[in-house]
Amino acid sequence: MTSPTEKTNLLGLPKAKLEAFFESLGEKRFRATQLLQWMHQRGVDDFDQMTNVSKPLREKLKEVAEVRGPEVIFDETSKDGTRKWVMRMDNGNSVETVLIPDGERGTLCVSSQIGCSLDCTFCSTGKRGFNRNLTAAEIIGQVWVARKAFMPFEPGADRPITNVVMMGMGEPLLNFDNVVDAMNLMMEDLAYGISKRRVTLSTSGVVPALDQLGEVTDVSLAISLHAPNDELRNQLVPLNKKYPIAELLAATRRYLDRLPDKRKATIEYTVIEGVNDQPEHARQLSKVLKGLPCKINLIPFNPFPESDFRRPKLTATRRFQTILNEAGYITTIRTTRGDDIDAACGQLVGRVEDRTRRSQRYIQVQQVTP
Ligand code: SAH
Ligand code: SF4
């Protein structure tokens, strides 16, 4: 995974890969257990502090490996307790990670890519274009930084991170292997020990990768639907032209059917005023989802400067919710958190140097079509 001059960053290696790494050094596999605990449970990145590892092995590790988390360049807590970190990754680009405390629950929203190539019309990340995939170390590094911020834990205190959602910047299924490695570390008892039900991958619907996902993991699933028919979804989520709603929901069902336990998918629906918020859309949605084990999460659109879309009135969102509730769906409205520190959904932009130059194209389009 590295060139001869580069050191292996052990932070991103799930247990099996870390065991293979130690075997390649001629060491015993149980070293992986020790390293996982030092790195992830205790937040240690200095081999010299790993006191149950022999001195010669520590010296060897220093030559060929490193434990390197992302550099934190911004760390602020909102009035409502939401905490946001901006982390600088290797090529100078930054991504954002948000922790949303809610009673005993602490949900960490993690990014999978720098930018996103899918260009959904209502998403500021998409508008900034795509730069690159994050490595597994950079993805789990966000959890590592957030967890370290609460160390040492007070005895008996609530755990600060109980849930992780892959809902930050990027499309996780387009960075498949690294996201799977990072999610395995989230669920690993020797690392973060988060239950598979509480690790959620959110996708806009890369159907073949969703089927592949079911073969390698059993995390929870959130589907970014946003529209009840293909005509409208084609406009909001361009990927729908490749994988339309019926195919996406069939793949979602296949995924749920494979799970060893009974679980519902979360259907995410960003509600945009005058676009997808009419009672007719709610009725269509209730038909389209019929028979799928799911709950629906309505996300009022969060405006951002480059978008003409507007946030819906709360009454319109409530009316939408009532129709779905009456059709028998558990439906929640996501409250906006962390507004004062720009931590809300769709505002996780970071500073992206766009390899696709989409932001420039977008600005030009905006200028010619006022
Ligand atoms: N790419 C993945 C995960 C990241 S986006 C996906 O699309 O599912 C995570 C969620 O943020 C998506 O459901 C998306 O709809 C939502 N989102 C993006 N921009 C938003 C905005 N401006 N307002 C509200 N929600 C937004
Ligand atoms: Fe990418 Fe998700 Fe934003 Fe769409 S909503 S552009 S898939 S990050």
XYZ file of C-alpha atoms and ligand atoms in Angstrom:
404
model
C 0.000 0.000 0.000
C 3.003 2.317 0.106
C 6.102 3.081 -1.894
C 9.418 2.021 -0.295
C 10.076 5.571 0.897
C 6.650 6.001 2.451
C 5.725 4.719 5.874
C 2.573 2.647 6.357
C -0.013 4.573 8.338
C -1.290 1.935 10.763
C -4.318 4.029 11.712
C -6.273 2.928 8.631
C -5.637 -0.830 8.887
C -8.523 -2.983 10.158
C -7.586 -5.989 12.290
C -6.979 -8.515 9.489
C -4.769 -6.099 7.538
C -2.848 -5.105 10.663
C -2.223 -8.788 11.436
C -0.957 -9.291 7.895
C 1.306 -6.256 8.342
C 2.894 -7.742 11.473
C 3.294 -11.104 9.793
C 5.093 -9.391 6.926
C 7.561 -8.052 9.518
C 8.052 -11.564 10.902
C 6.110 -10.682 14.055
C 3.232 -12.410 15.848
C -0.340 -11.563 14.868
C -1.342 -10.608 18.427
C 0.693 -7.420 18.034
C -2.275 -6.179 16.009
C -4.491 -6.396 19.116
C -2.025 -4.302 21.101
C -1.673 -1.686 18.403
C -5.433 -1.383 17.814
C -6.001 -0.735 21.503
C -3.199 1.829 21.773
C -4.225 3.727 18.674
C -7.980 3.680 18.823
C -8.955 3.101 22.452
C -6.251 5.266 23.995
C -5.605 7.705 21.169
C -1.829 7.101 21.264
C 0.188 7.939 18.148
C 3.704 7.689 19.598
C 5.218 4.177 19.444
C 7.393 4.942 22.496
C 4.290 5.215 24.673
C 3.203 1.687 23.711
C 4.794 0.122 26.766
C 3.743 -3.492 26.187
C 5.511 -3.498 22.815
C 9.197 -4.454 23.098
C 11.799 -1.754 22.511
C 13.339 -3.432 19.406
C 9.897 -3.775 17.826
C 9.101 -0.140 18.598
C 12.325 0.866 16.843
C 11.453 -1.299 13.859
C 7.967 0.210 13.710
C 9.383 3.731 13.721
C 11.361 2.882 10.606
C 8.553 1.458 8.515
C 5.309 2.740 9.986
C 3.544 5.678 11.551
C 0.283 6.479 13.327
C -0.844 9.702 11.750
C -4.238 11.329 12.233
C -5.514 14.352 10.307
C -4.357 17.813 11.369
C -7.120 19.767 13.106
C -7.277 23.344 11.813
C -10.631 24.335 13.322
C -12.528 23.025 16.342
C -15.572 24.858 17.563
C -18.668 24.024 19.579
C -22.017 25.553 18.673
C -24.433 27.067 21.191
C -26.547 23.905 20.935
C -23.575 21.622 21.698
C -22.865 20.578 18.106
C -19.112 20.400 17.625
C -17.376 20.827 14.307
C -13.823 20.028 13.313
C -12.159 21.042 10.084
C -9.290 18.658 9.357
C -6.551 19.205 6.837
C -5.704 16.169 4.749
C -2.464 15.392 2.946
C -2.708 17.510 -0.198
C -3.795 20.576 1.755
C -7.518 20.119 1.255
C -9.775 20.043 4.258
C -12.882 18.097 5.224
C -15.382 18.645 7.980
C -16.606 16.316 10.694
C -19.522 17.110 12.976
C -20.580 15.640 16.329
C -24.241 16.043 17.219
C -25.022 15.268 20.864
C -28.619 14.347 21.593
C -29.334 13.092 25.093
C -27.335 9.923 25.637
C -26.596 9.681 21.962
C -23.642 11.299 20.193
C -23.747 11.058 16.401
C -20.590 11.715 14.414
C -21.065 12.744 10.789
C -18.017 11.575 8.820
C -16.771 12.498 5.315
C -15.629 9.921 2.755
C -14.287 12.044 -0.100
C -12.852 15.495 -0.694
C -15.776 16.947 -2.632
C -18.182 14.754 -4.594
C -18.510 13.930 -8.282
C -22.270 13.364 -8.291
C -23.396 16.990 -8.435
C -26.828 16.792 -6.794
C -28.419 20.176 -7.456
C -29.263 20.970 -3.812
C -25.896 20.009 -2.270
C -23.071 22.455 -1.708
C -20.469 19.670 -1.606
C -21.563 18.580 -5.094
C -21.357 22.154 -6.340
C -17.687 22.354 -5.404
C -16.755 19.378 -7.554
C -14.559 16.398 -6.755
C -10.941 16.282 -5.718
C -10.082 12.798 -4.421
C -11.063 9.855 -2.257
C -10.043 9.898 1.392
C -7.807 7.030 2.523
C -9.070 4.620 5.190
C -6.694 6.345 7.645
C -8.233 9.724 6.809
C -11.775 8.405 7.267
C -11.173 6.624 10.577
C -8.860 9.528 11.487
C -11.968 11.710 11.828
C -13.394 9.334 14.447
C -9.958 9.145 16.100
C -9.728 12.950 16.401
C -13.279 13.264 17.735
C -12.807 10.519 20.294
C -9.440 11.869 21.418
C -11.070 15.238 22.085
C -12.971 13.628 24.967
C -10.055 11.783 26.555
C -9.554 10.886 29.280
C -13.133 9.683 29.740
C -14.743 10.463 33.076
C -15.599 7.160 34.780
C -19.299 6.444 34.261
C -19.737 9.301 31.774
C -21.802 8.789 28.622
C -19.739 7.733 25.657
C -19.259 10.792 23.457
C -19.662 8.909 20.167
C -22.376 6.254 20.067
C -23.333 6.506 16.382
C -21.516 7.220 13.139
C -23.211 8.303 9.923
C -21.320 8.449 6.619
C -23.197 11.630 5.716
C -20.449 14.223 5.520
C -18.778 15.177 2.267
C -18.691 12.651 -0.536
C -20.416 9.534 -1.816
C -19.162 6.635 0.330
C -20.000 3.922 -2.211
C -17.647 5.568 -4.712
C -14.780 5.054 -2.240
C -15.776 1.504 -1.451
C -12.708 -0.280 -0.053
C -11.520 2.581 2.141
C -15.008 3.183 3.537
C -15.456 -0.532 4.304
C -12.063 -0.689 6.062
C -12.911 2.405 8.125
C -16.386 1.108 9.033
C -14.835 -2.208 10.114
C -12.624 -0.267 12.506
C -15.633 1.652 13.838
C -17.330 -1.669 14.653
C -14.182 -3.455 15.880
C -14.358 -4.211 19.613
C -10.614 -3.571 19.967
C -11.079 -0.138 18.380
C -14.351 1.836 18.716
C -16.817 -1.016 19.357
C -19.814 0.749 17.812
C -22.714 -1.587 17.057
C -23.395 -2.363 13.391
C -26.886 -0.942 13.846
C -25.346 2.386 14.806
C -22.980 2.721 11.883
C -24.941 4.071 8.921
C -23.834 4.425 5.337
C -25.746 7.057 3.376
C -25.844 6.778 -0.395
C -27.449 8.581 -3.290
C -27.813 5.201 -4.974
C -24.816 3.577 -6.641
C -26.763 0.348 -7.195
C -23.989 -2.155 -8.129
C -21.864 -0.978 -5.193
C -24.855 -1.317 -2.881
C -25.181 -4.974 -3.859
C -21.466 -5.439 -3.279
C -21.783 -3.792 0.112
C -24.269 -6.432 1.217
C -21.650 -9.085 0.500
C -19.051 -7.584 2.841
C -20.842 -5.808 5.691
C -24.099 -5.385 7.577
C -24.096 -1.742 8.629
C -27.324 0.259 8.571
C -28.399 2.005 5.423
C -29.706 5.463 4.562
C -30.946 6.114 1.042
C -30.929 9.686 -0.249
C -34.144 9.604 -2.264
C -35.364 13.240 -2.270
C -38.041 12.674 -4.914
C -40.938 10.245 -5.421
C -40.686 9.938 -9.215
C -37.864 9.565 -11.753
C -38.619 12.779 -13.608
C -38.049 14.891 -10.521
C -35.237 12.755 -9.129
C -33.357 12.993 -12.441
C -33.239 16.745 -11.851
C -32.191 16.621 -8.200
C -29.889 13.589 -8.227
C -28.380 13.191 -11.726
C -27.196 9.669 -10.820
C -30.863 8.653 -11.029
C -30.606 8.646 -14.819
C -28.240 5.695 -14.459
C -29.950 3.950 -11.543
C -33.631 4.923 -11.377
C -35.820 4.738 -8.277
C -37.244 1.238 -8.874
C -33.733 -0.247 -9.229
C -32.464 1.626 -6.195
C -35.325 0.513 -3.964
C -35.016 -3.089 -5.203
C -31.311 -3.037 -4.262
C -32.206 -1.556 -0.878
C -34.603 -4.414 -0.266
C -31.984 -6.980 -1.295
C -29.579 -5.404 1.191
C -32.128 -5.500 4.023
C -33.104 -9.087 3.179
C -29.508 -10.246 3.640
C -29.172 -8.751 7.127
C -29.211 -11.304 9.942
C -31.600 -9.097 11.949
C -34.733 -7.163 11.081
C -33.789 -3.601 10.270
C -35.298 -0.657 8.465
C -33.557 1.559 5.947
C -33.726 5.303 6.496
C -35.127 7.180 3.520
C -33.678 10.685 3.421
C -35.775 13.326 1.744
C -34.437 16.860 1.513
C -37.549 19.046 1.368
C -37.181 21.997 -1.027
C -39.819 24.699 -1.234
C -41.979 24.477 -4.349
C -39.876 21.636 -5.771
C -40.698 18.397 -3.942
C -42.781 19.548 -0.945
C -46.341 19.269 -2.249
C -48.970 16.901 -0.779
C -49.016 15.094 -4.119
C -45.297 14.296 -3.677
C -45.959 12.882 -0.211
C -48.740 10.675 -1.562
C -46.532 9.451 -4.410
C -43.730 8.763 -1.951
C -45.978 6.672 0.262
C -46.907 4.565 -2.784
C -43.374 4.174 -4.060
C -42.083 2.984 -0.668
C -44.929 0.549 -0.103
C -43.726 -2.739 1.357
C -40.153 -1.524 2.004
C -39.126 -1.724 5.678
C -38.146 1.899 6.219
C -38.493 5.074 8.190
C -38.460 8.471 6.560
C -36.293 11.394 7.577
C -37.384 14.758 6.185
C -34.497 17.232 5.976
C -35.553 20.843 5.412
C -33.236 22.205 2.699
C -30.354 24.246 4.096
C -29.711 27.193 1.807
C -26.196 28.064 0.630
C -25.023 31.016 -1.464
C -24.731 29.308 -4.866
C -28.251 27.876 -4.754
C -31.601 29.408 -5.685
C -33.527 26.734 -3.769
C -35.360 27.796 -0.621
C -36.005 26.189 2.728
C -39.650 25.083 3.006
C -42.016 26.556 5.578
C -42.280 24.362 8.654
C -46.041 24.094 8.075
C -45.437 22.621 4.600
C -42.941 20.097 5.983
C -45.378 19.167 8.768
C -48.195 18.688 6.257
C -45.888 16.434 4.240
C -45.031 14.491 7.384
C -48.702 14.063 8.360
C -49.561 12.495 5.005
C -46.733 9.980 5.417
C -47.637 9.274 9.041
C -51.227 8.647 8.068
C -50.022 6.218 5.406
C -48.300 4.297 8.233
C -44.680 5.480 7.908
C -42.550 6.523 10.858
C -41.478 9.968 9.721
C -39.214 12.439 11.489
C -38.178 15.977 10.607
C -34.489 16.618 11.103
C -33.913 19.733 13.128
C -31.091 21.931 11.990
C -28.172 21.869 14.372
C -25.030 23.895 14.639
C -26.344 26.734 12.468
C -24.005 29.277 14.033
C -20.912 27.275 13.026
C -22.138 26.162 9.554
C -22.373 22.551 10.628
C -25.776 21.810 9.097
C -26.380 19.217 6.359
C -25.124 20.305 2.996
C -22.938 23.040 4.423
C -19.980 20.745 4.947
C -18.022 22.227 2.134
C -14.468 22.491 3.359
C -12.076 24.125 0.984
C -11.916 21.977 -2.081
C -9.539 22.463 -4.906
C -11.830 21.187 -7.615
C -10.082 18.866 -10.041
C -13.157 18.901 -12.262
C -13.383 22.704 -12.211
C -17.087 22.352 -11.617
C -17.271 25.308 -9.261
C -15.918 27.570 -11.990
C -18.334 26.187 -14.541
C -21.143 26.605 -12.066
C -20.282 30.205 -11.346
C -20.168 30.901 -15.085
C -23.561 29.285 -15.600
C -24.952 31.360 -12.741
C -23.652 34.500 -14.366
C -25.248 33.897 -17.751
C -28.552 32.698 -16.334
C -29.492 35.200 -13.651
N -23.359 11.268 -0.693
C -24.134 10.664 0.301
C -23.771 11.069 1.707
C -23.470 12.523 1.918
S -24.816 13.646 1.675
C -25.613 10.901 0.049
O -25.953 11.694 -0.819
O -26.408 10.241 0.697
C -25.707 13.388 3.179
C -27.094 14.001 3.194
O -27.043 15.432 3.249
C -27.905 13.628 1.980
O -29.088 12.960 2.311
C -28.208 14.959 1.368
O -29.468 14.980 0.854
C -28.130 15.922 2.517
N -27.951 17.290 2.006
C -27.067 17.681 1.080
N -27.215 19.008 0.848
C -28.207 19.446 1.620
C -28.805 20.726 1.836
N -28.390 21.810 1.178
N -29.796 20.811 2.733
C -30.203 19.723 3.417
N -29.679 18.496 3.251
C -28.692 18.347 2.375
Fe -22.597 13.928 -3.405
Fe -24.378 13.224 -1.510
Fe -23.963 15.822 -2.145
Fe -25.199 14.231 -3.889
S -25.943 14.793 -1.829
S -23.571 15.702 -4.376
S -24.123 12.306 -3.580
S -22.490 14.428 -1.221
